[in-house]
mmCIF file of C-alpha atoms in Angstrom:
data_model
loop_
_atom_site.group_PDB
_atom_site.id
_atom_site.type_symbol
_atom_site.label_atom_id
_atom_site.label_comp_id
_atom_site.label_asym_id
_atom_site.label_seq_id
_atom_site.Cartn_x
_atom_site.Cartn_y
_atom_site.Cartn_z
ATOM 1 C CA MET A 518 122.273 74.592 252.688
ATOM 2 C CA ALA A 519 120.970 77.497 253.645
ATOM 3 C CA GLU A 520 121.824 78.002 257.638
ATOM 4 C CA ARG A 521 119.499 79.031 260.235
ATOM 5 C CA ILE A 522 119.347 82.954 261.588
ATOM 6 C CA SER A 523 119.067 83.522 265.125
ATOM 7 C CA THR A 524 120.362 87.276 265.361
ATOM 8 C CA TYR A 525 121.758 89.386 262.815
ATOM 9 C CA THR A 526 122.975 92.625 263.256
ATOM 10 C CA ASN A 527 122.599 96.573 261.086
ATOM 11 C CA ASP A 528 123.206 99.910 262.283
ATOM 12 C CA GLY A 529 125.423 98.709 265.106
ATOM 13 C CA HIS A 530 122.408 96.647 266.413
ATOM 14 C CA THR A 531 121.972 92.995 267.047
ATOM 15 C CA PHE A 532 118.561 92.027 266.576
ATOM 16 C CA ASP A 533 116.877 88.178 267.455
ATOM 17 C CA VAL A 534 115.650 86.568 265.504
ATOM 18 C CA ILE A 535 113.168 83.581 265.512
ATOM 19 C CA ASP A 536 113.897 81.054 262.232
ATOM 20 C CA ASP A 537 111.461 77.968 261.725
ATOM 21 C CA GLY A 538 110.491 75.731 259.963
ATOM 22 C CA PRO A 539 111.901 73.335 257.158
ATOM 23 C CA LEU A 540 115.317 75.354 256.105
ATOM 24 C CA ASP A 541 114.786 74.787 252.596
ATOM 25 C CA GLY A 542 111.390 76.054 252.711
ATOM 26 C CA THR A 543 110.797 79.547 250.797
ATOM 27 C CA PRO A 544 111.640 81.729 253.127
ATOM 28 C CA VAL A 545 108.323 84.169 254.164
ATOM 29 C CA VAL A 546 109.198 87.141 256.715
ATOM 30 C CA LEU A 547 106.900 88.377 259.505
ATOM 31 C CA LEU A 548 107.362 91.643 261.296
ATOM 32 C CA HIS A 549 105.499 92.084 263.991
ATOM 33 C CA GLY A 550 102.925 94.673 265.870
ATOM 34 C CA PHE A 551 102.889 97.058 269.117
ATOM 35 C CA PRO A 552 103.520 96.054 271.801
ATOM 36 C CA GLN A 553 104.710 93.080 270.697
ATOM 37 C CA THR A 554 107.615 91.038 269.711
ATOM 38 C CA ALA A 555 108.392 88.504 266.773
ATOM 39 C CA LEU A 556 106.526 86.143 269.335
ATOM 40 C CA GLU A 557 103.344 87.533 267.945
ATOM 41 C CA TRP A 558 103.570 85.338 265.037
ATOM 42 C CA SER A 559 104.023 82.021 267.129
ATOM 43 C CA ARG A 560 100.274 80.722 266.017
ATOM 44 C CA VAL A 561 100.850 81.381 262.775
ATOM 45 C CA ALA A 562 104.466 80.132 261.292
ATOM 46 C CA PRO A 563 103.075 76.316 262.718
ATOM 47 C CA PHE A 564 100.815 76.072 260.144
ATOM 48 C CA LEU A 565 102.559 78.302 257.109
ATOM 49 C CA HIS A 566 105.579 75.169 258.007
ATOM 50 C CA ASP A 567 103.337 72.346 257.146
ATOM 51 C CA ARG A 568 102.838 74.214 254.060
ATOM 52 C CA GLY A 569 106.608 73.908 253.838
ATOM 53 C CA TYR A 570 107.448 77.712 254.194
ATOM 54 C CA ARG A 571 110.670 78.815 256.396
ATOM 55 C CA THR A 572 109.800 81.644 258.677
ATOM 56 C CA ILE A 573 111.594 84.248 260.124
ATOM 57 C CA ALA A 574 110.181 86.789 262.669
ATOM 58 C CA PRO A 575 113.056 89.180 264.126
ATOM 59 C CA THR A 576 112.284 91.180 266.830
ATOM 60 C CA GLN A 577 112.076 94.716 265.658
ATOM 61 C CA ARG A 578 114.292 97.708 266.429
ATOM 62 C CA GLY A 579 113.419 98.895 270.444
ATOM 63 C CA TYR A 580 111.646 95.383 271.291
ATOM 64 C CA SER A 581 115.254 93.625 270.612
ATOM 65 C CA PRO A 582 117.256 94.085 273.858
ATOM 66 C CA GLY A 583 120.643 94.546 271.367
ATOM 67 C CA ALA A 584 118.933 97.078 269.260
ATOM 68 C CA ARG A 585 117.810 99.799 271.711
ATOM 69 C CA PRO A 586 119.004 102.904 270.736
ATOM 70 C CA ARG A 587 117.779 106.393 272.575
ATOM 71 C CA GLY A 588 116.291 109.121 271.039
ATOM 72 C CA ARG A 589 112.867 108.752 269.138
ATOM 73 C CA TYR A 590 114.912 110.000 265.659
ATOM 74 C CA ALA A 591 115.884 106.195 265.982
ATOM 75 C CA TYR A 592 113.035 105.421 265.016
ATOM 76 C CA ARG A 593 112.351 107.128 262.009
ATOM 77 C CA MET A 594 110.110 105.302 258.923
ATOM 78 C CA SER A 595 114.187 104.721 257.026
ATOM 79 C CA ALA A 596 115.794 103.173 259.935
ATOM 80 C CA LEU A 597 113.349 100.669 260.317
ATOM 81 C CA VAL A 598 113.090 99.588 256.600
ATOM 82 C CA GLY A 599 116.821 99.831 256.696
ATOM 83 C CA ASP A 600 117.055 97.006 259.816
ATOM 84 C CA ALA A 601 114.359 95.412 257.682
ATOM 85 C CA THR A 602 116.354 95.373 254.458
ATOM 86 C CA ALA A 603 119.375 94.279 256.017
ATOM 87 C CA LEU A 604 117.078 91.308 257.223
ATOM 88 C CA ILE A 605 116.310 89.697 253.473
ATOM 89 C CA ALA A 606 120.197 90.602 252.682
ATOM 90 C CA ALA A 607 120.958 88.442 255.388
ATOM 91 C CA ILE A 608 118.591 85.213 255.126
ATOM 92 C CA GLY A 609 120.456 85.579 251.062
ATOM 93 C CA ALA A 610 117.590 84.371 249.152
ATOM 94 C CA GLY A 611 116.676 86.812 247.113
ATOM 95 C CA PRO A 612 113.140 88.542 246.980
ATOM 96 C CA VAL A 613 111.415 87.439 250.267
ATOM 97 C CA HIS A 614 107.728 87.332 250.838
ATOM 98 C CA LEU A 615 107.042 89.815 253.254
ATOM 99 C CA VAL A 616 104.267 90.078 255.847
ATOM 100 C CA GLY A 617 103.384 93.087 258.531
ATOM 101 C CA HIS A 618 100.890 93.279 261.235
ATOM 102 C CA ASP A 619 100.090 96.243 262.862
ATOM 103 C CA TRP A 620 103.561 98.769 262.528
ATOM 104 C CA GLY A 621 104.922 95.468 261.413
ATOM 105 C CA SER A 622 102.737 96.302 258.192
ATOM 106 C CA ALA A 623 103.621 100.220 257.654
ATOM 107 C CA VAL A 624 107.166 98.188 257.874
ATOM 108 C CA ALA A 625 106.721 96.413 255.088
ATOM 109 C CA TRP A 626 104.196 98.596 252.850
ATOM 110 C CA SER A 627 108.093 101.299 253.229
ATOM 111 C CA THR A 628 109.958 98.654 252.296
ATOM 112 C CA ALA A 629 108.307 97.255 249.350
ATOM 113 C CA THR A 630 107.855 101.140 248.352
ATOM 114 C CA ARG A 631 110.992 102.052 248.778
ATOM 115 C CA HIS A 632 112.752 98.024 247.655
ATOM 116 C CA PRO A 633 110.267 96.977 245.386
ATOM 117 C CA ASN A 634 113.972 94.403 244.434
ATOM 118 C CA LEU A 635 113.218 92.927 247.454
ATOM 119 C CA VAL A 636 109.250 91.919 247.964
ATOM 120 C CA ARG A 637 108.389 88.860 246.106
ATOM 121 C CA THR A 638 104.686 89.539 247.374
ATOM 122 C CA LEU A 639 103.618 91.481 250.213
ATOM 123 C CA THR A 640 100.506 90.383 252.830
ATOM 124 C CA SER A 641 99.590 93.243 255.036
ATOM 125 C CA VAL A 642 97.454 92.732 257.992
ATOM 126 C CA SER A 643 95.613 95.581 259.549
ATOM 127 C CA ALA A 644 97.431 98.579 258.583
ATOM 128 C CA PRO A 645 96.361 99.575 255.431
ATOM 129 C CA HIS A 646 98.703 101.366 252.974
ATOM 130 C CA PRO A 647 100.496 105.015 254.552
ATOM 131 C CA MET A 648 98.616 106.925 252.184
ATOM 132 C CA ALA A 649 95.013 104.924 252.715
ATOM 133 C CA PHE A 650 95.615 105.653 256.213
ATOM 134 C CA MET A 651 96.962 109.411 256.098
ATOM 135 C CA ARG A 652 93.527 109.493 253.714
ATOM 136 C CA SER A 653 91.429 107.683 255.768
ATOM 137 C CA MET A 654 92.364 110.365 258.581
ATOM 138 C CA VAL A 655 90.305 112.769 256.757
ATOM 139 C CA THR A 656 87.598 110.837 255.256
ATOM 140 C CA SER A 657 86.665 108.482 258.252
ATOM 141 C CA SER A 658 86.422 108.596 261.695
ATOM 142 C CA GLN A 659 89.630 107.192 261.792
ATOM 143 C CA ALA A 660 91.323 110.506 263.628
ATOM 144 C CA ALA A 661 89.389 109.637 266.774
ATOM 145 C CA ARG A 662 90.381 106.037 266.580
ATOM 146 C CA SER A 663 94.212 107.102 266.424
ATOM 147 C CA PHE A 664 93.662 109.414 269.201
ATOM 148 C CA TYR A 665 96.156 107.172 271.523
ATOM 149 C CA MET A 666 98.972 108.110 268.897
ATOM 150 C CA ALA A 667 98.826 112.116 269.686
ATOM 151 C CA LEU A 668 98.773 111.252 273.923
ATOM 152 C CA PHE A 669 101.726 108.789 272.964
ATOM 153 C CA GLN A 670 103.287 111.921 271.634
ATOM 154 C CA VAL A 671 103.977 113.107 275.521
ATOM 155 C CA PRO A 672 107.609 111.601 277.154
ATOM 156 C CA TRP A 673 107.744 110.249 279.854
ATOM 157 C CA ILE A 674 103.908 109.803 280.966
ATOM 158 C CA PRO A 675 102.599 107.148 279.271
ATOM 159 C CA GLU A 676 105.494 104.434 279.804
ATOM 160 C CA VAL A 677 104.860 105.190 283.305
ATOM 161 C CA VAL A 678 100.644 104.920 283.026
ATOM 162 C CA ILE A 679 100.941 101.490 281.071
ATOM 163 C CA SER A 680 103.539 99.966 282.943
ATOM 164 C CA ARG A 681 101.556 100.838 286.413
ATOM 165 C CA ALA A 682 97.881 99.721 284.343
ATOM 166 C CA PHE A 683 99.974 96.720 283.547
ATOM 167 C CA ALA A 684 101.063 96.173 287.388
ATOM 168 C CA ALA A 685 97.494 96.746 288.671
ATOM 169 C CA THR A 686 96.725 93.728 286.803
ATOM 170 C CA ALA A 687 97.665 91.799 289.909
ATOM 171 C CA ARG A 688 94.290 91.480 290.918
ATOM 172 C CA PRO A 689 92.057 89.593 289.700
ATOM 173 C CA ASP A 690 89.648 91.821 288.845
ATOM 174 C CA VAL A 691 91.646 94.516 287.158
ATOM 175 C CA ARG A 692 93.230 91.755 285.140
ATOM 176 C CA ARG A 693 89.426 90.755 284.374
ATOM 177 C CA ARG A 694 88.798 94.308 283.276
ATOM 178 C CA ALA A 695 92.359 95.123 281.515
ATOM 179 C CA LEU A 696 91.616 91.921 279.611
ATOM 180 C CA GLU A 697 88.059 92.940 278.047
ATOM 181 C CA MET A 698 89.101 96.403 277.320
ATOM 182 C CA SER A 699 92.089 95.272 275.343
ATOM 183 C CA GLN A 700 90.364 92.248 273.740
ATOM 184 C CA LEU A 701 94.000 90.534 274.371
ATOM 185 C CA ASP A 702 93.321 86.737 275.972
ATOM 186 C CA GLY A 703 95.499 86.056 279.091
ATOM 187 C CA GLU A 704 98.946 84.277 276.924
ATOM 188 C CA GLN A 705 99.342 87.555 274.871
ATOM 189 C CA PHE A 706 98.451 89.988 278.126
ATOM 190 C CA ASP A 707 101.399 88.114 280.172
ATOM 191 C CA ARG A 708 103.306 88.361 277.270
ATOM 192 C CA ILE A 709 103.427 91.602 276.083
ATOM 193 C CA ASN A 710 103.888 92.342 280.234
ATOM 194 C CA ARG A 711 107.560 90.023 280.107
ATOM 195 C CA ASP A 712 108.844 90.701 277.150
ATOM 196 C CA VAL A 713 108.063 94.365 276.359
ATOM 197 C CA VAL A 714 106.850 96.121 280.025
ATOM 198 C CA GLN A 715 109.372 94.041 282.260
ATOM 199 C CA SER A 716 112.130 93.551 279.536
ATOM 200 C CA GLY A 717 112.445 97.547 279.569
ATOM 201 C CA ALA A 718 111.215 97.501 275.959
ATOM 202 C CA LEU A 719 108.568 99.503 276.404
ATOM 203 C CA LYS A 720 109.989 103.305 276.515
ATOM 204 C CA TYR A 721 112.272 102.568 273.028
ATOM 205 C CA ALA A 722 108.537 101.041 271.164
ATOM 206 C CA LEU A 723 106.485 104.435 272.540
ATOM 207 C CA ASN A 724 109.313 106.219 270.325
ATOM 208 C CA TRP A 725 107.927 104.222 266.701
ATOM 209 C CA TYR A 726 105.235 106.595 267.385
ATOM 210 C CA ARG A 727 107.300 109.731 268.573
ATOM 211 C CA ALA A 728 109.344 109.929 264.923
ATOM 212 C CA MET A 729 106.308 110.141 263.863
ATOM 213 C CA LEU A 730 106.730 113.755 263.731
ATOM 214 C CA ILE A 731 109.445 113.774 262.045
ATOM 215 C CA THR A 732 110.141 110.697 259.551
ATOM 216 C CA THR A 733 109.593 112.181 256.189
ATOM 217 C CA PRO A 734 106.954 111.098 253.574
ATOM 218 C CA GLY A 735 109.237 109.849 251.464
ATOM 219 C CA GLY A 736 108.319 106.766 249.150
ATOM 220 C CA ALA A 737 104.386 106.478 251.155
ATOM 221 C CA ALA A 738 102.788 108.011 248.750
ATOM 222 C CA LYS A 739 104.073 105.590 245.984
ATOM 223 C CA THR A 740 102.285 102.246 244.625
ATOM 224 C CA VAL A 741 103.471 98.848 245.369
ATOM 225 C CA SER A 742 103.966 96.564 242.124
ATOM 226 C CA ALA A 743 104.492 93.482 244.225
ATOM 227 C CA PRO A 744 101.563 91.284 244.516
ATOM 228 C CA THR A 745 99.880 92.190 247.532
ATOM 229 C CA THR A 746 96.534 91.402 250.413
ATOM 230 C CA HIS A 747 95.729 93.152 252.874
ATOM 231 C CA VAL A 748 94.198 91.491 255.736
ATOM 232 C CA TRP A 749 91.412 94.312 257.523
ATOM 233 C CA SER A 750 88.587 92.583 260.713
ATOM 234 C CA THR A 751 85.725 94.028 261.294
ATOM 235 C CA ARG A 752 86.065 94.479 264.908
ATOM 236 C CA ASP A 753 89.652 96.405 264.817
ATOM 237 C CA SER A 754 89.110 98.774 267.625
ATOM 238 C CA ALA A 755 92.012 101.140 266.078
ATOM 239 C CA LEU A 756 91.851 100.890 262.633
ATOM 240 C CA VAL A 757 88.027 101.901 260.484
ATOM 241 C CA ARG A 758 87.409 99.976 256.729
ATOM 242 C CA LYS A 759 87.896 103.378 255.240
ATOM 243 C CA GLY A 760 91.893 103.007 254.743
ATOM 244 C CA ALA A 761 91.682 99.298 253.974
ATOM 245 C CA ASP A 762 89.589 99.741 250.540
ATOM 246 C CA LEU A 763 91.797 103.017 250.034
ATOM 247 C CA THR A 764 94.721 100.295 249.429
ATOM 248 C CA ALA A 765 93.358 99.014 245.956
ATOM 249 C CA GLU A 766 94.602 102.413 244.760
ATOM 250 C CA TYR A 767 98.000 102.505 246.204
ATOM 251 C CA ALA A 768 98.063 98.481 244.541
ATOM 252 C CA THR A 769 99.563 98.072 240.745
ATOM 253 C CA GLY A 770 99.813 94.996 240.991
ATOM 254 C CA PRO A 771 97.303 91.828 241.681
ATOM 255 C CA TYR A 772 95.525 92.417 244.268
ATOM 256 C CA ARG A 773 92.534 91.396 247.047
ATOM 257 C CA LEU A 774 91.104 92.567 250.414
ATOM 258 C CA GLU A 775 90.974 90.065 252.555
ATOM 259 C CA ILE A 776 88.278 90.575 255.886
ATOM 260 C CA LEU A 777 88.296 88.753 258.692
ATOM 261 C CA ASP A 778 85.840 88.574 261.462
ATOM 262 C CA ALA A 779 87.823 89.282 264.285
ATOM 263 C CA THR A 780 89.625 91.974 266.897
ATOM 264 C CA HIS A 781 92.900 93.900 266.246
ATOM 265 C CA TRP A 782 94.784 90.921 267.261
ATOM 266 C CA ILE A 783 94.646 88.358 264.145
ATOM 267 C CA PRO A 784 98.074 86.575 264.406
ATOM 268 C CA GLU A 785 96.624 85.678 267.545
ATOM 269 C CA GLU A 786 93.266 85.982 267.180
ATOM 270 C CA ARG A 787 92.724 84.283 263.577
ATOM 271 C CA PRO A 788 95.682 82.288 263.091
ATOM 272 C CA ALA A 789 94.931 79.137 260.539
ATOM 273 C CA GLU A 790 92.588 81.299 258.470
ATOM 274 C CA LEU A 791 94.968 84.018 258.576
ATOM 275 C CA ALA A 792 98.041 81.226 257.520
ATOM 276 C CA ASP A 793 95.344 80.160 254.595
ATOM 277 C CA ILE A 794 95.927 83.832 253.559
ATOM 278 C CA ILE A 795 99.091 84.448 253.679
ATOM 279 C CA ALA A 796 99.615 81.280 251.873
ATOM 280 C CA ALA A 797 97.201 82.162 249.000
ATOM 281 C CA ARG A 798 99.133 85.306 248.660
ATOM 282 C CA VAL A 799 102.772 83.742 248.367
ATOM 283 C CA ASP A 800 101.411 80.703 246.016
ATOM 284 C CA GLY A 801 99.999 82.923 243.539
ATOM 285 C CA SER A 802 96.021 81.507 244.595
ATOM 286 C CA ASP A 803 93.245 84.107 243.822
ATOM 287 C CA ARG A 804 90.593 82.391 246.515
ATOM 288 C CA VAL A 805 91.002 82.644 249.982
ATOM 289 C CA SER A 806 87.628 82.637 251.648
ATOM 290 C CA GLY A 807 85.538 83.198 249.180
ATOM 291 C CA VAL A 808 85.968 86.898 248.541
ATOM 292 C CA PRO A 809 86.342 88.093 244.908
ATOM 293 C CA PRO A 810 89.130 89.948 244.453
ATOM 294 C CA VAL A 811 89.727 93.879 243.867
ATOM 295 C CA HIS A 812 91.640 93.368 240.368
ATOM 296 C CA GLU A 813 93.564 90.046 240.464
#
């Protein structure tokens, strides 16, 4: 009989895990993005539980209090993938159905390319295949959308600016403007403030971006053979359509592109629809929202 996982260890660090749903259900691993924790999936998970799936959502490196190494080198992609593979080993159920949003999607893609034996299916949300993203930077307006990544390379200033911005939202008028600009709802905003900004995780979370310049390409150019679905949203202010379209070139197995009318925050904004998409991929169905599969 399987056992619940509340924590697991890797590389001398301890990671918090939310393990919920039927204990004997098929495991679905959910990787969160920036600047969030495993609670990003709290609205999606119940819909998956209703379908009989067990969801396992780790709070990743830099975000878990017991896994906050200093220095950007500790946040290179190979280390993040190592955390994911250690979790899969801790589950002990063989290859898993892997889902990621934003940076969690980047980790999911890299795990699927570097360790194809560990990934049964892949569902990426928002962030496309790494090579598709890099190509979109020079063939579309993606570079302009990604200007903040360059700003995040500056030491300590982003932490100060972001922390002060959240503190200022104690004023109702500032909070209202912040919600409008971020496209977050109040619950999301307060959760990020509490679990990332106030908890001290922000400076470590920013190291994911700062490690981009020292991360070797590794398996970035490799294709994914596992059945894959990529989900993009029409009102994503950070990621343009080009990367989503190019992603098909890096999936050699069954693949489909799903497009939702939503902002970047798909898991919270469209949880039922996203759960449908994940379940369709896990089950091997070829229809979710009426969008024809790309080459399935």
